[in-house]
Amino acid sequence: MFIIYGVYFSLFYFLYYVIKKIFIISPELRQIPSLPLIQTIQFNFKGYLAREPLLHVTRNYLTESANKRGILKYFDILLGNWIIVVTNPELMKEVFQRADAFQKSSQNERKTSVAELKFIGYNNILFEIKEAHLRHRRVSNPAFTHSWPPELFGNLAIELFEVMDKTAEKSHTLDVFHFTKGFTLDALGLAAFGYNFGVIRGSGSELEKAYLTAVNGMSDMKYVIFPFLEKIPRFRRPELMNRIDYLNDVILNIIKERNQNLKFKKFKKVNNDNDDGDDYDGPRDLLYYMLKAEETQDNLKSRLTTEELLNDMKIFLVAGHDTTAIALAAAIYFLGINQECQEKAREEAIRIMGDEKKNIIPNSEQIKELKYINMVIKETLRIHPPAPITLFRRAQKDTRLGEYAIKKGTMVLPHIYASHHSEKSWEEPHKFKPERFTNEKDTANKHLPFGGGNRICVGMNFSYAEQRVFLTMLVRKYSWKVTEPSIHKGELQVVPTLFGLTVPKNLEIDFERRF
Ligand code: HEM
Ligand SMILES: *[C@@H]1O[C@H](CO)[C@@H](O)[C@H](O)[C@H]1NC(C)=O
């Protein structure tokens, strides 16, 4: 009896709660235009129940309405809250720049699955806010501002081309995302903590398996929506937990070993930019530069704990892996659809690096000369941003955003994809036109694929460097077109993913070797 009453009560309470949230809204919210009811229902149900990718529901139900005024509110069923979507670039910049007023919504607010907690935790550079976030950033920023040796990416590209050529002996049609994903994980392992995952070579290391299992486990929607499942014996995932433990152990040991290694070789004062002020002769990776930044920090409270460092290493993998792989696959797609752009990119690469029939890794000087390829990269990130939205922001106090009053606690979402497809900011936004980036100044304020303000993607320059080397070498070695018939004729189709990342769906490309 009591149980039944309890269930009824909870049900009514839930309904009451939702209805209250939807209908009783503050005057501040009222002045912001709403997404029409029909689209709100389609957006929520197709997105959450039918599991259509975020990109598809965004294109179909949100983008046009949101861009009418550059700001809009909609009710999000899963979050049980009104969300203010911001697409006007000036308002987006304001949200990014006023980080004290519009903090990232704290991850402690949401129920997190055990897998996610164990894998990346709360205390990392991506999720922390305020002082703790600054602490992570202080150590990471200098590590990321070092220029990256082109060979880091170039040697992996050569490895990848060998594998592509072997695969092509059987069929010229290649699933590009599979290849770019191997490339970016290998690059990150080496760049972050000097570890070669060997994904390209297909050596299938235990660490690679553990990492991929952890990412998949964390992204399982069942557990994202119902984190309490893991408390029910039948739904526990012991194998997944073992893999995550293994992953943590391996990376932790790498950190400890490196620490030992660096302690041996006393840091000297840094005299000039080229002299790192030590006689350490191991890999100059992110871990090295971060430990070094820690060493010079006298205030022990400002240092990162080993666990925080470990979490950041894993965040670099998670945040940099699929995102850059998407960017590369999408660039290949758009150059495949727009053959004249591919020709131009190839002409540029050949003009700068010659047409000798062998792989050449561009050097730093040559990379600086790559104007058109750089424009291709930017246009790809505009038209197909790997991260179509940022994380949610929450107003920390009653404040204003442009002409709108915003109440404390309101959730605000800068919408990269919608903003990049606004006719107010971009002429013919659905057309792939690298030329729009001819003058940096025309686009700097509205091209926001990496977010902005003090939470701008810390890996932005790393990702650009990686893409420049890879695409330059790719256009010299291959010409390609999108395999016919293709599901991607009109627009690039994607699969559903946890953070809405725009991962292409079965993107098949016909490659032809030039040597
Ligand atoms: C094309 C590739 C990439 C795209 C499109 C991208 C996009 C983004 C965006 C939009 C944000 C801001 C999120 C927000 O404000 O809510 C972000 C943050 C971040 N990204 Fe990236 N990213 C890329 C590559 C990378 C790489 C290669 C790394 C690491 C090596 C990385 C590491 C991070 C980290 C650590 C943050 C959090 C920064 C902070 O909150 O202080 N990303 N990224
Ligand atoms: C990227 O490089 C530019 C120019 O070198 C620099 O001004 C900028 O601060 C860097 N951005 C990040 C996020 O590291």
Coordinates of C-alpha atoms and ligand atoms in Angstrom, one line a residue:
M1 CA 0.0 0.0 0.0
F2 CA 2.5 2.5 1.2
I3 CA 4.7 1.7 -1.8
I4 CA 1.9 2.4 -4.2
Y5 CA 1.1 5.7 -2.5
G6 CA 4.8 6.5 -2.6
V7 CA 4.9 5.9 -6.4
Y8 CA 1.8 8.0 -7.0
F9 CA 3.2 10.7 -4.9
S10 CA 6.6 10.7 -6.7
L11 CA 4.8 10.7 -10.0
F12 CA 2.6 13.7 -9.1
Y13 CA 5.5 15.5 -7.6
F14 CA 7.5 15.0 -10.8
L15 CA 4.7 16.2 -13.0
Y16 CA 4.1 19.2 -10.7
Y17 CA 7.8 20.0 -10.8
V18 CA 8.1 19.8 -14.6
I19 CA 4.9 21.8 -15.2
K20 CA 6.1 24.4 -12.7
K21 CA 9.4 24.7 -14.4
I22 CA 7.8 25.0 -17.8
F23 CA 5.0 27.4 -17.1
I24 CA 6.1 29.5 -14.1
I25 CA 8.9 31.4 -15.5
S26 CA 10.5 34.7 -14.4
P27 CA 9.9 37.9 -16.3
E28 CA 13.6 37.9 -17.3
L29 CA 13.1 34.6 -19.1
R30 CA 9.8 35.8 -20.7
Q31 CA 11.5 38.5 -22.7
I32 CA 13.7 36.0 -24.5
P33 CA 12.1 34.5 -27.6
S34 CA 11.2 30.8 -27.4
L35 CA 11.7 27.9 -29.7
P36 CA 8.2 27.1 -31.1
L37 CA 6.4 24.3 -29.2
I38 CA 6.4 21.9 -32.1
Q39 CA 10.1 22.2 -32.7
T40 CA 10.7 22.0 -28.9
I41 CA 8.9 18.6 -28.9
Q42 CA 10.7 17.4 -32.0
F43 CA 14.1 18.6 -30.8
N44 CA 13.7 16.8 -27.4
F45 CA 12.1 13.6 -28.5
K46 CA 14.1 13.0 -31.7
G47 CA 17.2 13.9 -29.8
Y48 CA 16.7 12.0 -26.6
L49 CA 14.2 9.2 -27.3
A50 CA 14.9 8.5 -31.0
R51 CA 18.6 9.1 -30.4
E52 CA 19.0 11.2 -33.5
P53 CA 22.4 12.9 -33.5
L54 CA 22.5 16.4 -31.9
L55 CA 23.7 17.8 -35.2
H56 CA 20.7 16.6 -37.1
V57 CA 18.1 17.8 -34.6
T58 CA 20.0 21.1 -34.4
R59 CA 20.0 21.5 -38.2
N60 CA 16.3 20.6 -38.5
Y61 CA 14.7 22.2 -35.5
L62 CA 16.9 24.8 -33.8
T63 CA 19.3 26.7 -36.1
E64 CA 16.9 28.8 -38.0
S65 CA 14.8 29.9 -35.0
A66 CA 17.9 30.6 -32.9
N67 CA 19.5 32.8 -35.6
K68 CA 16.4 35.0 -36.1
R69 CA 17.4 37.0 -33.0
G70 CA 20.7 35.5 -32.1
I71 CA 19.3 34.3 -28.8
L72 CA 16.5 31.9 -27.9
K73 CA 15.2 29.8 -25.0
Y74 CA 14.0 26.2 -25.2
F75 CA 12.9 23.7 -22.6
D76 CA 15.3 20.7 -22.3
I77 CA 13.5 17.6 -21.1
L78 CA 16.6 15.7 -20.0
L79 CA 18.0 18.6 -18.0
G80 CA 14.5 19.6 -16.8
N81 CA 15.4 23.2 -17.4
W82 CA 15.1 26.2 -19.7
I83 CA 18.2 26.7 -21.7
I84 CA 19.2 30.1 -23.3
V85 CA 20.9 29.3 -26.6
V86 CA 23.2 32.1 -27.8
T87 CA 24.2 32.3 -31.5
N88 CA 24.9 36.0 -32.0
P89 CA 28.8 36.1 -32.1
E90 CA 29.0 39.2 -30.0
L91 CA 26.8 37.7 -27.3
M92 CA 28.7 34.5 -27.4
K93 CA 32.0 36.4 -27.0
E94 CA 30.4 38.2 -24.0
V95 CA 29.5 34.8 -22.4
F96 CA 33.1 33.6 -23.0
Q97 CA 34.8 36.7 -21.8
R98 CA 32.7 37.3 -18.7
A99 CA 33.6 33.9 -17.1
D100 CA 33.0 35.2 -13.6
A101 CA 29.4 35.9 -14.5
F102 CA 28.9 32.9 -16.8
Q103 CA 30.8 30.1 -15.2
K104 CA 30.8 26.6 -16.7
S105 CA 27.9 24.8 -15.0
S106 CA 29.6 22.8 -12.2
Q107 CA 29.8 19.1 -12.9
N108 CA 29.0 18.4 -9.3
E109 CA 25.4 19.4 -10.1
R110 CA 24.8 16.4 -12.3
K111 CA 24.8 12.7 -11.4
T112 CA 27.9 11.2 -13.0
S113 CA 28.3 7.5 -13.8
V114 CA 30.9 5.6 -11.8
A115 CA 32.8 4.9 -15.0
E116 CA 33.1 8.5 -15.9
L117 CA 34.1 9.4 -12.3
K118 CA 36.8 6.8 -12.3
F119 CA 38.0 7.7 -15.8
I120 CA 38.2 11.5 -15.8
G121 CA 36.8 12.6 -12.4
Y122 CA 35.7 16.1 -11.6
N123 CA 39.0 17.5 -10.8
N124 CA 40.4 18.2 -14.2
I125 CA 41.1 21.2 -16.5
L126 CA 37.8 20.7 -18.4
F127 CA 35.4 20.5 -15.5
E128 CA 36.9 22.5 -12.7
I129 CA 35.8 26.1 -12.2
K130 CA 37.1 29.3 -10.6
E131 CA 40.5 29.0 -8.7
A132 CA 40.9 25.3 -9.3
H133 CA 40.5 25.8 -13.0
L134 CA 43.0 28.6 -13.0
R135 CA 45.5 26.3 -11.3
H136 CA 45.1 23.7 -14.1
R137 CA 45.4 26.4 -16.7
R138 CA 48.5 28.0 -15.2
V139 CA 50.3 24.8 -15.6
S140 CA 48.9 23.8 -19.0
N141 CA 49.1 27.0 -20.9
P142 CA 52.9 27.2 -21.0
A143 CA 53.0 23.5 -22.0
F144 CA 50.8 24.1 -25.0
T145 CA 52.5 27.3 -26.2
H146 CA 55.7 25.5 -27.1
S147 CA 55.8 25.0 -30.9
W148 CA 55.3 21.5 -31.9
P149 CA 58.0 19.8 -34.1
P150 CA 56.4 19.0 -37.5
E151 CA 58.1 15.6 -37.4
L152 CA 55.9 14.5 -34.5
F153 CA 52.9 14.6 -36.9
G154 CA 54.8 14.0 -40.1
N155 CA 56.4 10.7 -39.1
L156 CA 53.0 9.4 -38.0
A157 CA 51.4 10.6 -41.3
I158 CA 54.1 8.6 -43.2
E159 CA 53.2 5.5 -41.1
L160 CA 49.5 6.1 -41.8
F161 CA 50.0 6.4 -45.6
E162 CA 51.8 3.1 -45.6
V163 CA 48.8 1.4 -43.9
M164 CA 46.4 3.2 -46.3
D165 CA 48.4 2.0 -49.3
K166 CA 48.3 -1.6 -48.0
T167 CA 44.6 -1.4 -47.3
A168 CA 44.0 0.1 -50.8
E169 CA 45.6 -3.0 -52.4
K170 CA 42.3 -4.7 -51.6
S171 CA 40.0 -1.8 -52.2
H172 CA 40.5 1.9 -53.0
T173 CA 37.5 2.8 -50.8
L174 CA 38.6 3.7 -47.3
D175 CA 36.7 4.6 -44.1
V176 CA 38.5 7.9 -43.4
F177 CA 37.4 8.5 -39.9
H178 CA 38.9 5.1 -38.9
F179 CA 42.3 6.3 -40.2
T180 CA 42.2 9.9 -38.9
K181 CA 41.2 8.5 -35.5
G182 CA 44.2 6.3 -35.3
F183 CA 46.4 9.1 -36.4
T184 CA 45.2 11.6 -33.7
L185 CA 45.4 9.1 -30.8
D186 CA 49.0 8.2 -31.7
A187 CA 49.8 11.9 -32.0
L188 CA 48.3 12.7 -28.6
G189 CA 49.9 9.8 -26.8
L190 CA 53.3 11.0 -27.9
A191 CA 52.6 14.7 -27.4
A192 CA 51.0 14.3 -24.0
F193 CA 53.3 11.7 -22.2
G194 CA 55.6 10.2 -24.7
Y195 CA 53.7 7.0 -25.2
N196 CA 53.2 5.4 -28.6
F197 CA 49.8 3.8 -28.6
G198 CA 50.6 2.2 -32.0
V199 CA 47.1 2.5 -33.2
I200 CA 48.2 3.2 -36.8
R201 CA 50.5 0.2 -36.9
G202 CA 47.6 -1.8 -35.5
S203 CA 49.8 -3.2 -32.7
G204 CA 46.7 -3.0 -30.5
S205 CA 48.4 -2.2 -27.1
E206 CA 46.6 -3.0 -23.9
L207 CA 46.6 0.7 -23.1
E208 CA 44.8 1.5 -26.4
K209 CA 42.2 -1.1 -25.6
A210 CA 41.7 0.1 -22.1
Y211 CA 41.4 3.7 -23.3
L212 CA 38.8 2.9 -26.0
T213 CA 36.9 0.7 -23.6
A214 CA 36.8 3.5 -21.0
V215 CA 35.6 6.0 -23.6
N216 CA 32.9 3.7 -24.8
G217 CA 31.8 2.8 -21.3
M218 CA 31.6 6.4 -20.3
S219 CA 29.5 7.3 -23.4
D220 CA 27.0 4.5 -22.9
M221 CA 23.7 6.5 -22.8
K222 CA 22.0 4.0 -20.5
Y223 CA 24.4 4.9 -17.7
V224 CA 24.6 8.6 -18.6
I225 CA 20.8 8.9 -18.2
F226 CA 20.5 6.4 -15.3
P227 CA 23.8 6.6 -13.4
F228 CA 22.2 4.6 -10.5
L229 CA 22.1 1.5 -12.7
E230 CA 25.7 0.7 -11.6
K231 CA 24.3 0.1 -8.1
I232 CA 22.2 -2.8 -9.4
P233 CA 24.3 -6.0 -9.4
R234 CA 23.0 -7.1 -12.8
F235 CA 24.1 -3.9 -14.4
R236 CA 27.5 -3.5 -12.9
R237 CA 30.5 -3.3 -15.3
P238 CA 33.4 -5.0 -13.5
E239 CA 35.4 -5.6 -16.7
L240 CA 35.1 -1.9 -17.6
M241 CA 36.2 -0.9 -14.1
N242 CA 39.3 -3.2 -14.4
R243 CA 40.3 -1.6 -17.7
I244 CA 40.0 1.9 -16.2
D245 CA 42.1 0.8 -13.2
Y246 CA 44.7 -0.6 -15.6
L247 CA 44.7 2.7 -17.6
N248 CA 45.1 4.8 -14.5
D249 CA 48.0 2.6 -13.3
V250 CA 49.9 2.8 -16.5
I251 CA 49.7 6.6 -16.9
L252 CA 50.3 7.1 -13.2
N253 CA 53.5 5.1 -13.4
I254 CA 54.6 7.1 -16.4
I255 CA 54.1 10.3 -14.4
K256 CA 55.9 9.0 -11.4
E257 CA 58.8 7.7 -13.4
R258 CA 59.1 11.0 -15.2
N259 CA 59.1 12.9 -11.9
Q260 CA 61.9 10.8 -10.6
N261 CA 63.8 11.3 -13.8
L262 CA 63.5 15.0 -13.7
K263 CA 64.4 15.3 -10.0
F264 CA 67.7 13.7 -10.8
K265 CA 68.6 16.4 -13.2
K266 CA 68.3 19.6 -11.2
F267 CA 66.5 22.4 -13.1
K268 CA 68.6 25.4 -13.7
K269 CA 67.4 28.9 -14.3
V270 CA 66.1 29.4 -17.9
N271 CA 68.2 31.9 -19.7
N272 CA 66.8 32.1 -23.1
D273 CA 63.9 30.5 -25.1
N274 CA 66.0 27.8 -26.7
D275 CA 67.6 26.6 -23.5
D276 CA 65.1 24.7 -21.4
G277 CA 67.5 25.1 -18.5
D278 CA 68.1 21.4 -17.7
D279 CA 70.0 18.4 -19.0
Y280 CA 67.0 16.2 -19.3
D281 CA 67.2 14.2 -22.5
G282 CA 63.8 12.4 -22.7
P283 CA 60.7 13.5 -24.7
R284 CA 59.7 17.1 -24.6
D285 CA 56.0 16.5 -24.2
L286 CA 53.2 18.1 -22.3
L287 CA 54.0 16.1 -19.2
Y288 CA 57.6 17.4 -19.2
Y289 CA 56.5 21.0 -19.6
M290 CA 53.8 20.7 -17.0
L291 CA 56.1 19.1 -14.4
K292 CA 58.6 21.8 -15.1
A293 CA 56.0 24.6 -14.6
E294 CA 55.2 22.9 -11.3
E295 CA 58.8 22.9 -10.3
T296 CA 59.1 26.6 -10.6
Q297 CA 55.9 27.2 -8.6
D298 CA 57.0 28.0 -5.0
N299 CA 53.5 28.2 -3.5
L300 CA 52.8 24.5 -2.9
K301 CA 49.1 25.1 -2.7
S302 CA 49.1 26.3 -6.4
R303 CA 50.5 23.0 -7.6
L304 CA 48.5 20.2 -9.1
T305 CA 48.3 17.0 -7.3
T306 CA 49.5 13.8 -9.0
E307 CA 45.9 12.8 -9.4
E308 CA 45.0 16.1 -11.1
L309 CA 47.9 15.7 -13.5
L310 CA 46.8 12.2 -14.3
N311 CA 43.2 13.4 -15.0
D312 CA 44.5 16.2 -17.2
M313 CA 46.6 13.7 -19.2
K314 CA 43.4 11.7 -19.8
I315 CA 41.4 14.8 -20.6
F316 CA 43.9 15.8 -23.3
L317 CA 43.3 12.4 -24.9
V318 CA 39.5 12.6 -24.7
A319 CA 39.2 16.2 -25.7
G320 CA 41.8 16.1 -28.5
H321 CA 41.3 12.7 -30.1
D322 CA 37.9 12.6 -31.7
T323 CA 37.7 16.3 -32.2
T324 CA 40.8 16.6 -34.4
A325 CA 40.0 13.3 -36.1
I326 CA 36.6 14.7 -37.1
A327 CA 38.2 17.9 -38.3
L328 CA 40.6 16.0 -40.6
A329 CA 37.9 13.6 -41.9
A330 CA 35.6 16.5 -42.6
A331 CA 38.3 18.4 -44.4
I332 CA 38.9 15.3 -46.6
Y333 CA 35.1 15.1 -47.2
F334 CA 34.8 18.8 -48.2
L335 CA 37.8 18.6 -50.4
G336 CA 36.4 15.4 -52.0
I337 CA 33.1 17.2 -52.8
N338 CA 34.8 20.4 -53.9
Q339 CA 37.4 19.1 -56.4
E340 CA 38.5 22.6 -57.3
C341 CA 39.4 23.4 -53.7
Q342 CA 41.4 20.1 -53.5
E343 CA 43.3 21.2 -56.7
K344 CA 44.1 24.6 -55.2
A345 CA 45.3 23.0 -51.9
R346 CA 47.5 20.6 -53.9
E347 CA 48.9 23.4 -56.0
E348 CA 49.9 25.2 -52.9
A349 CA 51.5 22.2 -51.3
I350 CA 53.5 21.5 -54.5
R351 CA 54.5 25.1 -54.9
I352 CA 55.9 25.3 -51.4
M353 CA 57.4 21.8 -51.1
G354 CA 58.0 20.7 -54.7
D355 CA 56.6 17.7 -56.6
E356 CA 59.2 15.1 -55.9
K357 CA 57.4 11.7 -55.7
K358 CA 58.1 11.0 -52.1
N359 CA 56.7 12.0 -48.7
I360 CA 58.2 15.3 -47.4
I361 CA 57.4 16.7 -43.9
P362 CA 56.9 20.4 -44.2
N363 CA 59.3 22.4 -42.0
S364 CA 58.1 25.3 -39.8
E365 CA 59.0 28.0 -42.4
Q366 CA 57.0 26.1 -45.1
I367 CA 54.0 25.7 -42.7
K368 CA 53.8 29.4 -42.3
E369 CA 53.5 29.8 -46.0
L370 CA 50.4 27.6 -46.2
K371 CA 47.7 30.2 -46.8
Y372 CA 45.1 28.2 -48.7
I373 CA 45.4 25.0 -46.7
N374 CA 45.0 27.0 -43.5
M375 CA 41.8 28.5 -45.0
V376 CA 40.5 25.0 -45.8
I377 CA 41.1 24.0 -42.2
K378 CA 39.2 27.1 -40.9
E379 CA 36.3 26.7 -43.3
T380 CA 36.0 23.1 -42.3
L381 CA 35.8 24.0 -38.6
R382 CA 33.2 26.6 -39.4
I383 CA 30.9 24.5 -41.5
H384 CA 31.4 21.3 -39.5
P385 CA 32.6 22.2 -36.0
P386 CA 33.6 19.0 -34.2
A387 CA 32.2 20.4 -31.0
P388 CA 28.9 21.9 -32.1
I389 CA 28.1 23.3 -28.7
T390 CA 30.3 24.2 -25.7
L391 CA 29.6 23.0 -22.1
F392 CA 26.7 24.7 -20.4
R393 CA 27.3 27.9 -18.6
R394 CA 25.3 29.1 -15.5
A395 CA 24.7 32.7 -14.5
Q396 CA 26.4 33.3 -11.2
K397 CA 24.4 36.4 -10.3
D398 CA 21.6 38.5 -11.7
T399 CA 23.2 40.2 -14.7
R400 CA 22.7 41.3 -18.3
L401 CA 23.6 39.7 -21.6
G402 CA 23.5 42.3 -24.3
E403 CA 20.1 43.9 -24.0
Y404 CA 18.7 41.0 -22.0
A405 CA 18.4 40.6 -18.2
I406 CA 19.5 37.2 -17.0
K407 CA 18.6 35.8 -13.6
K408 CA 21.1 34.1 -11.3
G409 CA 21.1 30.4 -12.0
T410 CA 20.0 30.5 -15.6
M411 CA 21.6 28.1 -17.9
V412 CA 23.3 29.6 -21.0
L413 CA 24.6 27.7 -24.0
P414 CA 26.9 29.2 -26.6
H415 CA 25.9 27.4 -29.8
I416 CA 28.9 27.1 -32.2
Y417 CA 27.2 25.2 -35.0
A418 CA 24.1 27.4 -35.2
S419 CA 26.2 30.6 -35.0
H420 CA 28.4 29.3 -37.8
H421 CA 25.3 28.9 -40.0
S422 CA 23.7 32.2 -39.4
E423 CA 23.1 34.2 -42.6
K424 CA 23.6 37.4 -40.6
S425 CA 27.3 36.5 -40.0
W426 CA 28.1 34.3 -43.0
E427 CA 27.2 34.7 -46.6
E428 CA 25.7 31.5 -48.0
P429 CA 26.6 29.7 -44.7
H430 CA 25.9 26.2 -46.1
K431 CA 28.5 26.6 -48.9
F432 CA 32.1 25.4 -48.4
K433 CA 34.1 28.5 -49.3
P434 CA 37.7 28.7 -47.9
E435 CA 38.1 32.1 -49.6
R436 CA 36.0 33.7 -46.9
F437 CA 39.0 33.4 -44.6
T438 CA 41.3 35.4 -46.9
N439 CA 41.4 38.3 -44.5
E440 CA 41.9 37.1 -40.9
K441 CA 40.3 40.3 -39.6
D442 CA 36.9 39.7 -41.3
T443 CA 36.3 36.4 -39.4
A444 CA 38.2 36.5 -36.1
N445 CA 35.2 37.6 -34.2
K446 CA 32.7 35.1 -35.4
H447 CA 34.8 31.9 -36.1
L448 CA 34.5 30.2 -32.8
P449 CA 35.1 26.5 -33.2
F450 CA 37.4 26.4 -30.1
G451 CA 35.2 28.6 -27.8
G452 CA 36.7 31.7 -26.2
G453 CA 37.7 33.6 -23.1
N454 CA 39.7 31.9 -20.4
R455 CA 38.2 28.6 -21.3
I456 CA 39.2 28.6 -24.9
C457 CA 40.4 25.2 -26.1
V458 CA 43.9 24.8 -24.7
G459 CA 44.7 22.4 -27.6
M460 CA 43.7 24.8 -30.3
N461 CA 47.2 25.6 -31.7
F462 CA 48.2 22.0 -31.2
S463 CA 45.3 20.9 -33.3
Y464 CA 46.0 23.5 -36.0
A465 CA 49.6 22.4 -36.2
E466 CA 48.6 18.7 -36.5
Q467 CA 46.1 19.4 -39.2
R468 CA 48.4 21.6 -41.3
V469 CA 51.1 19.0 -41.5
F470 CA 48.7 16.1 -42.1
L471 CA 46.6 17.8 -44.9
T472 CA 49.7 19.2 -46.7
M473 CA 51.3 15.7 -46.9
L474 CA 47.9 14.1 -47.8
V475 CA 47.2 16.4 -50.8
R476 CA 50.7 15.8 -52.1
K477 CA 50.4 12.0 -51.9
Y478 CA 46.8 11.4 -52.9
S479 CA 43.9 12.7 -54.9
W480 CA 40.4 11.6 -53.8
K481 CA 36.7 11.8 -54.2
V482 CA 33.7 10.8 -52.1
T483 CA 32.7 7.2 -53.0
E484 CA 29.4 7.0 -55.0
P485 CA 26.6 6.5 -54.1
S486 CA 27.0 8.4 -50.8
I487 CA 24.7 9.1 -47.9
H488 CA 26.6 12.4 -47.6
K489 CA 25.6 13.9 -50.9
G490 CA 23.7 16.8 -49.5
E491 CA 25.3 17.2 -46.0
L492 CA 27.8 15.4 -43.9
Q493 CA 25.8 12.8 -41.8
V494 CA 26.9 12.0 -38.3
V495 CA 26.3 9.4 -35.6
P496 CA 24.9 10.1 -32.1
T497 CA 27.7 10.7 -29.5
L498 CA 27.9 11.7 -25.8
F499 CA 28.8 15.3 -26.0
G500 CA 27.2 15.7 -29.4
L501 CA 30.6 15.6 -31.2
T502 CA 30.0 15.5 -34.9
V503 CA 31.5 12.1 -35.8
P504 CA 30.9 11.3 -39.5
K505 CA 28.8 8.2 -40.3
N506 CA 30.5 5.7 -42.6
L507 CA 32.4 8.3 -44.6
E508 CA 33.9 6.4 -47.5
I509 CA 36.5 8.0 -49.8
D510 CA 38.2 6.7 -53.0
F511 CA 41.9 7.5 -52.8
E512 CA 44.2 7.5 -55.7
R513 CA 48.0 7.6 -55.1
R514 CA 50.1 10.2 -56.8
F515 CA 53.2 8.2 -55.8
Ligands
HEM1 C1 39.6 20.4 -33.9 C2 39.9 20.0 -32.7 C3 39.3 20.6 -31.4 C4 38.1 21.3 -31.2 C5 37.1 21.6 -32.3 C6 38.0 21.6 -29.8 C7 37.0 22.3 -29.3 C8 37.0 22.7 -28.0 C9 36.0 23.7 -27.4 C10 34.8 24.3 -28.2 C11 36.3 23.9 -26.1 C12 35.6 24.8 -25.1 C13 34.5 24.1 -24.4 C14 33.7 25.1 -23.5 O1 34.1 26.3 -23.4 O2 32.8 24.6 -22.9 C15 37.5 23.1 -25.8 C16 38.1 23.0 -24.6 C17 39.1 22.1 -24.3 N1 39.9 21.4 -25.2 FE1 39.6 21.3 -27.2 N2 39.1 21.1 -29.2 C18 39.9 20.5 -30.1 C19 41.1 19.9 -29.9 C20 41.7 19.7 -28.7 C21 43.0 19.1 -28.4 C22 43.9 18.6 -29.5 C23 43.2 19.1 -27.1 C24 44.3 18.6 -26.2 C25 45.5 18.2 -26.7 C26 42.0 19.8 -26.5 C27 41.9 20.0 -25.1 C28 40.9 20.8 -24.6 C29 40.8 21.1 -23.2 C30 41.7 20.6 -22.1 C31 39.7 21.9 -23.0 C32 39.2 22.6 -21.7 C33 39.9 23.9 -21.5 C34 39.4 24.7 -20.3 O3 38.2 24.5 -19.9 O4 40.2 25.4 -19.7 N3 41.2 20.1 -27.5 N4 37.9 22.4 -27.0
LIG2 C1 47.8 30.2 -30.2 O1 48.9 30.9 -30.8 C2 48.6 32.3 -30.9 C3 49.7 32.9 -31.8 O2 50.9 32.2 -31.6 C4 48.6 32.9 -29.5 O3 48.4 34.3 -29.6 C5 47.4 32.3 -28.7 O4 47.4 32.7 -27.4 C6 47.5 30.7 -28.8 N1 46.3 30.2 -28.2 C7 46.2 29.2 -27.3 C8 44.8 28.9 -26.9 O5 47.1 28.6 -26.9

